[in-house]
Coordinates of C-alpha atoms and ligand atoms in Angstrom, one line a residue:
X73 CA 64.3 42.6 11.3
X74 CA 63.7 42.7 14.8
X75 CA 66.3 44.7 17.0
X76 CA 65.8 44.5 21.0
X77 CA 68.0 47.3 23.4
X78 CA 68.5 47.6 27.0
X79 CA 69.3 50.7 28.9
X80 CA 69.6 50.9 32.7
X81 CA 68.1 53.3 35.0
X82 CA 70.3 55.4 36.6
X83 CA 71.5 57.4 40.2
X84 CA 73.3 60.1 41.1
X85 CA 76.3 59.3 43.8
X86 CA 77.4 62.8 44.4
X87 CA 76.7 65.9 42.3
X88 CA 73.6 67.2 43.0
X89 CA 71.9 70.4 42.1
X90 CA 75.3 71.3 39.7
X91 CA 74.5 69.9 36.5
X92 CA 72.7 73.7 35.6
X93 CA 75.5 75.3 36.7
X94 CA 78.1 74.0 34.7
X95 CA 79.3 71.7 37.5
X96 CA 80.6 67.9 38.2
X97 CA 78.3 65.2 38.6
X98 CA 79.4 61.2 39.5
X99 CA 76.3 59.1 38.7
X100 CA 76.0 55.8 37.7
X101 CA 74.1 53.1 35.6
X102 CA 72.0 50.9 37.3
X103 CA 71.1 47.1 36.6
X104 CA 68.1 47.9 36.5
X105 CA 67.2 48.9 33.1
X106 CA 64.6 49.1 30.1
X107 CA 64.0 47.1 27.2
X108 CA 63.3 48.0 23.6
X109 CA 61.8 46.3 21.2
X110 CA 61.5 47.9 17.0
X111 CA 59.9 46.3 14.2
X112 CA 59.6 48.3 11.1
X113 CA 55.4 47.9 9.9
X114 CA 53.2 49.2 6.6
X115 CA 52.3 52.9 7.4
X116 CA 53.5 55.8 8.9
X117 CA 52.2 55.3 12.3
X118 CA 54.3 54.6 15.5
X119 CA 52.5 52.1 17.6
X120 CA 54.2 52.1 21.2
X121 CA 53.5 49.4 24.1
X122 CA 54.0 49.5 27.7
X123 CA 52.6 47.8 30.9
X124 CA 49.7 46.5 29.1
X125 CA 48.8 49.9 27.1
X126 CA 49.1 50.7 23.4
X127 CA 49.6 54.0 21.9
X128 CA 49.5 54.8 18.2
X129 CA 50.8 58.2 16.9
X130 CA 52.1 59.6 13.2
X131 CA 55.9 59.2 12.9
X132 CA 55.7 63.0 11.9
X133 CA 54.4 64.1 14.8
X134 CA 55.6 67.4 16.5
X135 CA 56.1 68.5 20.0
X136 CA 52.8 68.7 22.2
X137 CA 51.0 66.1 19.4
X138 CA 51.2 63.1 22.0
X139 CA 50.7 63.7 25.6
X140 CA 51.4 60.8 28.7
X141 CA 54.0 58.1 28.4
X142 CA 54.0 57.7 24.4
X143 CA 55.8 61.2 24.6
X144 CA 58.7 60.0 25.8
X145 CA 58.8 57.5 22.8
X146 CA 57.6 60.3 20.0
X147 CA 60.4 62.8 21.8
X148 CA 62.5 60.3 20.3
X149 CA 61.3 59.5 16.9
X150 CA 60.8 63.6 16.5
X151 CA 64.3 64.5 17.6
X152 CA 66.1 61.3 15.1
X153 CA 63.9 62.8 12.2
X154 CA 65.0 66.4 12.9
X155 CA 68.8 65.6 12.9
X156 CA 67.8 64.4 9.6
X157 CA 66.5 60.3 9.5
X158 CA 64.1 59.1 8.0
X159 CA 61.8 57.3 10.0
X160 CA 59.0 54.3 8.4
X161 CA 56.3 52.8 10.5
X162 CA 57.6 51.1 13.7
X163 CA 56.2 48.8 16.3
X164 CA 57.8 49.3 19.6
X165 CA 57.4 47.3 22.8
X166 CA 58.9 48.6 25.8
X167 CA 59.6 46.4 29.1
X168 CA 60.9 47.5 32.2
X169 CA 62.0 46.6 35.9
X170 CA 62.7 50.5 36.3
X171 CA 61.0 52.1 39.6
X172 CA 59.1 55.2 37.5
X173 CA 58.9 58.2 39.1
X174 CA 60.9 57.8 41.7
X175 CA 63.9 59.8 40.4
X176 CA 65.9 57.0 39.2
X177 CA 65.4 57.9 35.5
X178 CA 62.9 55.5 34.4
X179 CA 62.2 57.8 31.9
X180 CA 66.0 58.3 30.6
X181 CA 66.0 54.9 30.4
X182 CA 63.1 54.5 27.7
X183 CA 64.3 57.3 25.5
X184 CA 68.1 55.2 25.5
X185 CA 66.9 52.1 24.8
X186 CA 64.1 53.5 22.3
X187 CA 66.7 55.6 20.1
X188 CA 69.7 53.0 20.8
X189 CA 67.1 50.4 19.0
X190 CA 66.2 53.1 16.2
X191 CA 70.0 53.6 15.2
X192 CA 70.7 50.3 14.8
X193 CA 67.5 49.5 12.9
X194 CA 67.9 52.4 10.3
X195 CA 71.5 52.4 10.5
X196 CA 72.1 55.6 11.9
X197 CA 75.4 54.4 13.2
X198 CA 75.1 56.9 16.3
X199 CA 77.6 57.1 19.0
X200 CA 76.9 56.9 22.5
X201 CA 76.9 60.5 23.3
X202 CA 74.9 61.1 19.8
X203 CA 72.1 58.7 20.8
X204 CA 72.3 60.8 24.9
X205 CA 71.9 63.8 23.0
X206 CA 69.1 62.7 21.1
X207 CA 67.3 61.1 24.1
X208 CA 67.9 64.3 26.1
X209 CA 65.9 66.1 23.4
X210 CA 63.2 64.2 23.6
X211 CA 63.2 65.3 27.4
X212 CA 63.7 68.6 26.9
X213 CA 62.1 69.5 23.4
X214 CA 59.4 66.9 23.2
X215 CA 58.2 66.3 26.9
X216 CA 59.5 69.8 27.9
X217 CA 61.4 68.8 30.9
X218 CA 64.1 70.8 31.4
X219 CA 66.7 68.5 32.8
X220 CA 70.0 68.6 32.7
X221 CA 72.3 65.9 30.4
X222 CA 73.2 63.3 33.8
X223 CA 70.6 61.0 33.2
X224 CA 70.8 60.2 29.7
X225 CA 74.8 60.3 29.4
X226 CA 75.1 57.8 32.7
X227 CA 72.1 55.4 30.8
X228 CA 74.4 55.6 27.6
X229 CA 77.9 55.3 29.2
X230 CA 77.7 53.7 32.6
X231 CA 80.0 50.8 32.8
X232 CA 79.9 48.2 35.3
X233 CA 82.1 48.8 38.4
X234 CA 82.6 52.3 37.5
X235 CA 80.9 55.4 38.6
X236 CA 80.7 58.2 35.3
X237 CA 82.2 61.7 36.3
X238 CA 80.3 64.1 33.9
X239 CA 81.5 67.5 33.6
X240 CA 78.4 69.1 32.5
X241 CA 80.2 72.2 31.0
X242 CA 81.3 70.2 27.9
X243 CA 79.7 66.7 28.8
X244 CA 83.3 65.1 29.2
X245 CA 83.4 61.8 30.8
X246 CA 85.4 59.6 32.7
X247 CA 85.3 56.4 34.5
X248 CA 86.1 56.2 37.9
X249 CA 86.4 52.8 39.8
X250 CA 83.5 51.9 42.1
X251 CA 83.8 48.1 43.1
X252 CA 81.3 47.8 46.1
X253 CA 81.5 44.1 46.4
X254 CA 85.1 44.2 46.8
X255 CA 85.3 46.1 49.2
X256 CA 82.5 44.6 51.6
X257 CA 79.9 47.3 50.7
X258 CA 76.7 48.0 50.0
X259 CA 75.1 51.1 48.4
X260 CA 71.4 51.2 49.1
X261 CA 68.8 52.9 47.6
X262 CA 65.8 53.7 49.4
X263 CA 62.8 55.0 47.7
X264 CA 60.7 57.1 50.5
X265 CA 56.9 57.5 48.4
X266 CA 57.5 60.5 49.1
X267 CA 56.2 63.2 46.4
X268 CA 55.7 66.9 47.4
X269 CA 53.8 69.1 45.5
X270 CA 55.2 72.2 43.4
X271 CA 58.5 70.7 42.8
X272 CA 58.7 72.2 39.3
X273 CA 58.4 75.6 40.8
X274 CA 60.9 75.1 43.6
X275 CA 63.6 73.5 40.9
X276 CA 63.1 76.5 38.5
X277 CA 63.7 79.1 41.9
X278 CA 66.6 77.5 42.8
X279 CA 67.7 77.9 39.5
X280 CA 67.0 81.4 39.2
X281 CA 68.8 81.7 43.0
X282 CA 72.0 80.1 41.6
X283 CA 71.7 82.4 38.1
X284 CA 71.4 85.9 40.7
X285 CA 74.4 84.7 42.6
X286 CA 76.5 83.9 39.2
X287 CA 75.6 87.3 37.9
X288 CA 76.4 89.3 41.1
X289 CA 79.6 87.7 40.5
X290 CA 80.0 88.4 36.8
X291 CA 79.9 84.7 35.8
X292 CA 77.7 82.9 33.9
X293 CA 78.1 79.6 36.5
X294 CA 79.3 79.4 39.6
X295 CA 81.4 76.8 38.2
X296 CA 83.9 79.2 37.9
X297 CA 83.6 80.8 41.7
X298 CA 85.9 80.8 43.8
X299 CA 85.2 80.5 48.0
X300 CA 86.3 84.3 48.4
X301 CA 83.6 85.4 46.0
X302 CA 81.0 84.3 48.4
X303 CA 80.7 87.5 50.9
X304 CA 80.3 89.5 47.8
X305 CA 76.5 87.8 47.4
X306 CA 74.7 90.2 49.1
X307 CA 71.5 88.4 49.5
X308 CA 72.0 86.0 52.1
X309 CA 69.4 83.2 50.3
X310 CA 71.4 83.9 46.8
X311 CA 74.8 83.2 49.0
X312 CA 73.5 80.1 50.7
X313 CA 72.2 78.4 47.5
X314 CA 75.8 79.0 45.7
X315 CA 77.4 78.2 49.0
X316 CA 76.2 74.4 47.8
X317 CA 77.0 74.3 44.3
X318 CA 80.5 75.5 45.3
X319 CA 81.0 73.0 48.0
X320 CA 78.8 70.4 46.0
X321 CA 81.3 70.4 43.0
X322 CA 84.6 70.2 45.3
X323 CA 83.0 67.3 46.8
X324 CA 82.5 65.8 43.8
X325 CA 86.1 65.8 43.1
X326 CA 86.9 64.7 46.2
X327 CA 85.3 61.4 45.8
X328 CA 86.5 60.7 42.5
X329 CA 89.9 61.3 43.9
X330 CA 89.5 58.8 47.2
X331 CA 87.4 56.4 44.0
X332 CA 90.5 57.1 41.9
X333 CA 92.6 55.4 45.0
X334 CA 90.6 52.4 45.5
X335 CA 89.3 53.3 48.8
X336 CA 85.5 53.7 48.7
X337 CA 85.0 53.1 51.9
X338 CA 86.1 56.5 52.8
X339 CA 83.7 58.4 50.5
X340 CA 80.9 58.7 53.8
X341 CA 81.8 61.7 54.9
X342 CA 81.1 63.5 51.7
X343 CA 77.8 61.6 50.7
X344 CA 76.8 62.9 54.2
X345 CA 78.1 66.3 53.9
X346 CA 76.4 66.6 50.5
X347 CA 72.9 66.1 52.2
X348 CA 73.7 68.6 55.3
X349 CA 74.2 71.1 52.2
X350 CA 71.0 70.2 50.4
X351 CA 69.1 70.0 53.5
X352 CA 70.3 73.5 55.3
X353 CA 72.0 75.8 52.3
X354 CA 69.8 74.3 48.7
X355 CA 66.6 73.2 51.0
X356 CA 65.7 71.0 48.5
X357 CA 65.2 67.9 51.2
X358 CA 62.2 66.6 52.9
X359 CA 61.1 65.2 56.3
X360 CA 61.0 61.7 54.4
X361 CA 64.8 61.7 53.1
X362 CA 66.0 63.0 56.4
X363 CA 64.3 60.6 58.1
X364 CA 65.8 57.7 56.1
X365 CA 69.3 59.3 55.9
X366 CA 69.4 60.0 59.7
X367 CA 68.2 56.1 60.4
X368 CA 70.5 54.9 58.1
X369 CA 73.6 57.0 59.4
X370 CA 72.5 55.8 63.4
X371 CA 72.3 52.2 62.2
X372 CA 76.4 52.4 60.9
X373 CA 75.9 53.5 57.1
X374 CA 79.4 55.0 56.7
X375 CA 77.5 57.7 54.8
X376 CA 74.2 59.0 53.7
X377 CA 72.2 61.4 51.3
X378 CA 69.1 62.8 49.8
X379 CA 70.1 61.6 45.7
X380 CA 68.1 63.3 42.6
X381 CA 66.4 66.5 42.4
X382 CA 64.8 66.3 46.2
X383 CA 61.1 66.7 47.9
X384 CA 60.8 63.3 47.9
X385 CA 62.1 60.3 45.3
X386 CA 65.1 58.5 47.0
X387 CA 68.3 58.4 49.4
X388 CA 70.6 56.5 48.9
X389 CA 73.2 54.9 51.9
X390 CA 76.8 53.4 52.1
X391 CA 76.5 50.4 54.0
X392 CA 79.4 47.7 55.2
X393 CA 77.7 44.2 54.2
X394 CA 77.4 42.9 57.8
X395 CA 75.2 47.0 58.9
X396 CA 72.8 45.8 55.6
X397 CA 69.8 44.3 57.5
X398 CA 70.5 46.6 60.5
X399 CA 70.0 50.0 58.1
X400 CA 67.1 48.4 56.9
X401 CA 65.2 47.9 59.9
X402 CA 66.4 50.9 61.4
X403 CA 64.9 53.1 58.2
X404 CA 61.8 50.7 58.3
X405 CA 61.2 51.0 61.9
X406 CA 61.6 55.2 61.8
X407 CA 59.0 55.1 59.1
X408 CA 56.5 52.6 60.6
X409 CA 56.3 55.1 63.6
X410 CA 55.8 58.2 61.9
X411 CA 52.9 56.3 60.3
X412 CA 54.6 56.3 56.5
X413 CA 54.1 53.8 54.1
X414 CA 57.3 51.2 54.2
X415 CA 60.3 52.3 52.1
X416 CA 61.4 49.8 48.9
X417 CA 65.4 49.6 50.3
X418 CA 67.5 47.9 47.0
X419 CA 71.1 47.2 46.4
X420 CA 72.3 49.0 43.7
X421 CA 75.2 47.7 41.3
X422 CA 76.9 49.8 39.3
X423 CA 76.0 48.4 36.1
X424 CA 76.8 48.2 31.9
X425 CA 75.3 51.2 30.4
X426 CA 72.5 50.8 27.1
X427 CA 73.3 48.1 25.0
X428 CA 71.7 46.0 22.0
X429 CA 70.5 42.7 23.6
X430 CA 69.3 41.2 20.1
Ligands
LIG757 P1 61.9 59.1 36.6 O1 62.7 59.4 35.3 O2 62.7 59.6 37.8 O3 61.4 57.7 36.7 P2 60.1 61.0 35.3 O4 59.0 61.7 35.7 O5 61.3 61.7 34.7 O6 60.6 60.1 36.5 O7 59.7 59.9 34.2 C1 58.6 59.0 34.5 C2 57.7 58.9 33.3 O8 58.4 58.3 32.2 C3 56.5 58.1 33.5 O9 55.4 58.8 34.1 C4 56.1 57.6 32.1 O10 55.4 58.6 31.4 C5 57.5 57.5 31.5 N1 58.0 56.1 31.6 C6 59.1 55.7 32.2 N2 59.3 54.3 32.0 C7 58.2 53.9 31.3 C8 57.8 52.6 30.8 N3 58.5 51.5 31.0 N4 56.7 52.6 30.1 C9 55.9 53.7 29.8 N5 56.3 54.9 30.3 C10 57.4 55.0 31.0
LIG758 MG1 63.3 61.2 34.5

């Protein structure tokens, strides 16, 4: 038996920088999305395909056995046969119209659709959140990056027209109504190139900020602060990184609530106000995201942020249809004269989350 999946890639709306603090995020799927392919085959190898490249491993292989992309797939396999399955020789091809690398979750996307295809062909009878959880341990426990659960929960559970409000202290979910095209608009994703080095040391030091600032406080999170706690963060860096999460996480539940009314063309103002934060009070942004955020917010975007983990990857911009081509060239034209490689500038629909496909 042949069983095919598809799981989308995904981006963050609002809620960025929380997820390790126990906060709100409001990602959602995109159409984009990757395919898997599983075959059962003699042997106790795993033979994984991918853009032209094949990659054989032993189904009981163990964390830091395969290296490079076939990780992601082994992370997957590994983490299935340690909540118990048992796992024969597989073929499995991978396809994908995914931007990788680029911080929409190309690799979220794989794990999904791998281990989405895996329960259905041994049966496993996983639910959505099971098969997140497993995917997110091949992430975390296979690959070893220590991501939050977003990506994989907004692969597994997006639905189409809906943004998915995540509460990452006990990963419950809800949908909240996002229907661009009804309402004349646009959301467009624009991936910058950009890639900084040292990101991986700047994400774990702002993690570390946001733990000092919790445990001045007595908390574990700043999930639980409260916006008179703040003057009692005696390092000023410490108060200006929880500054964000706090302000971060009521904007969150702000735009659920104007979602929640049908009005999402007044969310702007808080997609904008989320990148001022990252930008001045987390510092996570780069010359590249404010450059396409400040084009895109003088050519009329009604609002405009830095999206994903930061240094580079992508912004994404709330456009009215008729402002589309004029963000465009505006972004385009700001990049061409700072001598930068074009952006890719895409629609994004908020799409059906992982799914079998045959
Ligand atoms: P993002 O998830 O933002 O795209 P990551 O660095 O988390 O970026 O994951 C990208 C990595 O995932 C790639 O370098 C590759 O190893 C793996 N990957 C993602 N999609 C594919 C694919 N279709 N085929 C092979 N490997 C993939
Ligand atoms: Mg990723």
């Amino acid at each position: 038996m042949t069983v095919r999946w598809a799981a989308p890639g995904r981006v963050n709306l609002i809620g960025e920088h929380v997820d390790y603090q126990d906060g709100l995020v409001l990602p959602f799927a995109l159409a984009q999305h990757t395919s898997a392919t599983v075959e059962r085959r003699a042997g106790d190898q795993v033979v994984a395909r991918s853009r032209g490249q094949e990659n054989a491993f032993a189904v009981s292989s163990s964390p830091g056995e395969v290296e490079g992309w076939a990780a992601y797939v082994a992370g997957v396999v590994w983490a299935l046969r340690d909540e118990g399955a048992a796992v024969p020789g597989l073929t499995i091809d991978l396809d994908s119209d995914v931007p990788v690398g680029a911080g929409l979750s190309s690799s979220a996307a794989l794990e999904c659709a791998v281990a989405g295809a895996l329960s259905d062909e041994l049966d496993l009878g996983l639910s959505p959140t099971a098969l997140a959880t497993i995917a997110r341990r091949a992430e975390n426990d296979y690959v070893g990056a220590p991501t939050g659960a977003m990506d994989q929960m907004a692969s597994m559970l997006g639905e189409s027209g809906h943004a998915l409000l995540l509460d990452c202290r006990d990963l419950s979910t809800r949908q909240v109504p996002f229907d661009l095209s009804g309402a004349g608009l646009t959301l467009l994703v624009i991936d910058t190139h950009a890639e900084h080095s040292n990101v991986g040391g700047a994400y774990a030091d702002r993690r570390s900020d946001c733990e000092a600032a919790a445990a001045q406080l007595g908390l574990s999170t700043l999930r639980d602060a409260e916006v008179g706690d703040l003057p009692r963060v005696t390092d000023a860096v410490h108060r200006r990184r929880a500054q964000h999460v706090m302000s971060e996480i009521a904007r969150v539940q702000e735009v659920a609530t104007i979602l929640d009314a049908g009005r999402p063309a007044d969310i702007g103002a808080q997609l904008s106000a989320s990148h001022v934060s990252l930008r001045d009070d987390f510092e996570v942004s780069c010359d590249e995201l404010d450059a396409a955020v400040d084009a895109a917010l003088a050519a009329g975007a009604l609002g405009a942020r830095m999206t994903g983990g930061g240094f580079g990857g992508c912004a994404i911009a709330l456009v009215r249809d008729g402002d589309v081509t004029a963000v465009e060239q505006r972004v385009q034209s700001a990049y061409d004269r700072r001598g930068w490689r074009a952006a890719d500038i895409f629609a994004a629909t908020p799409s059906h989350g992982a799914h079998r496909v045959g």
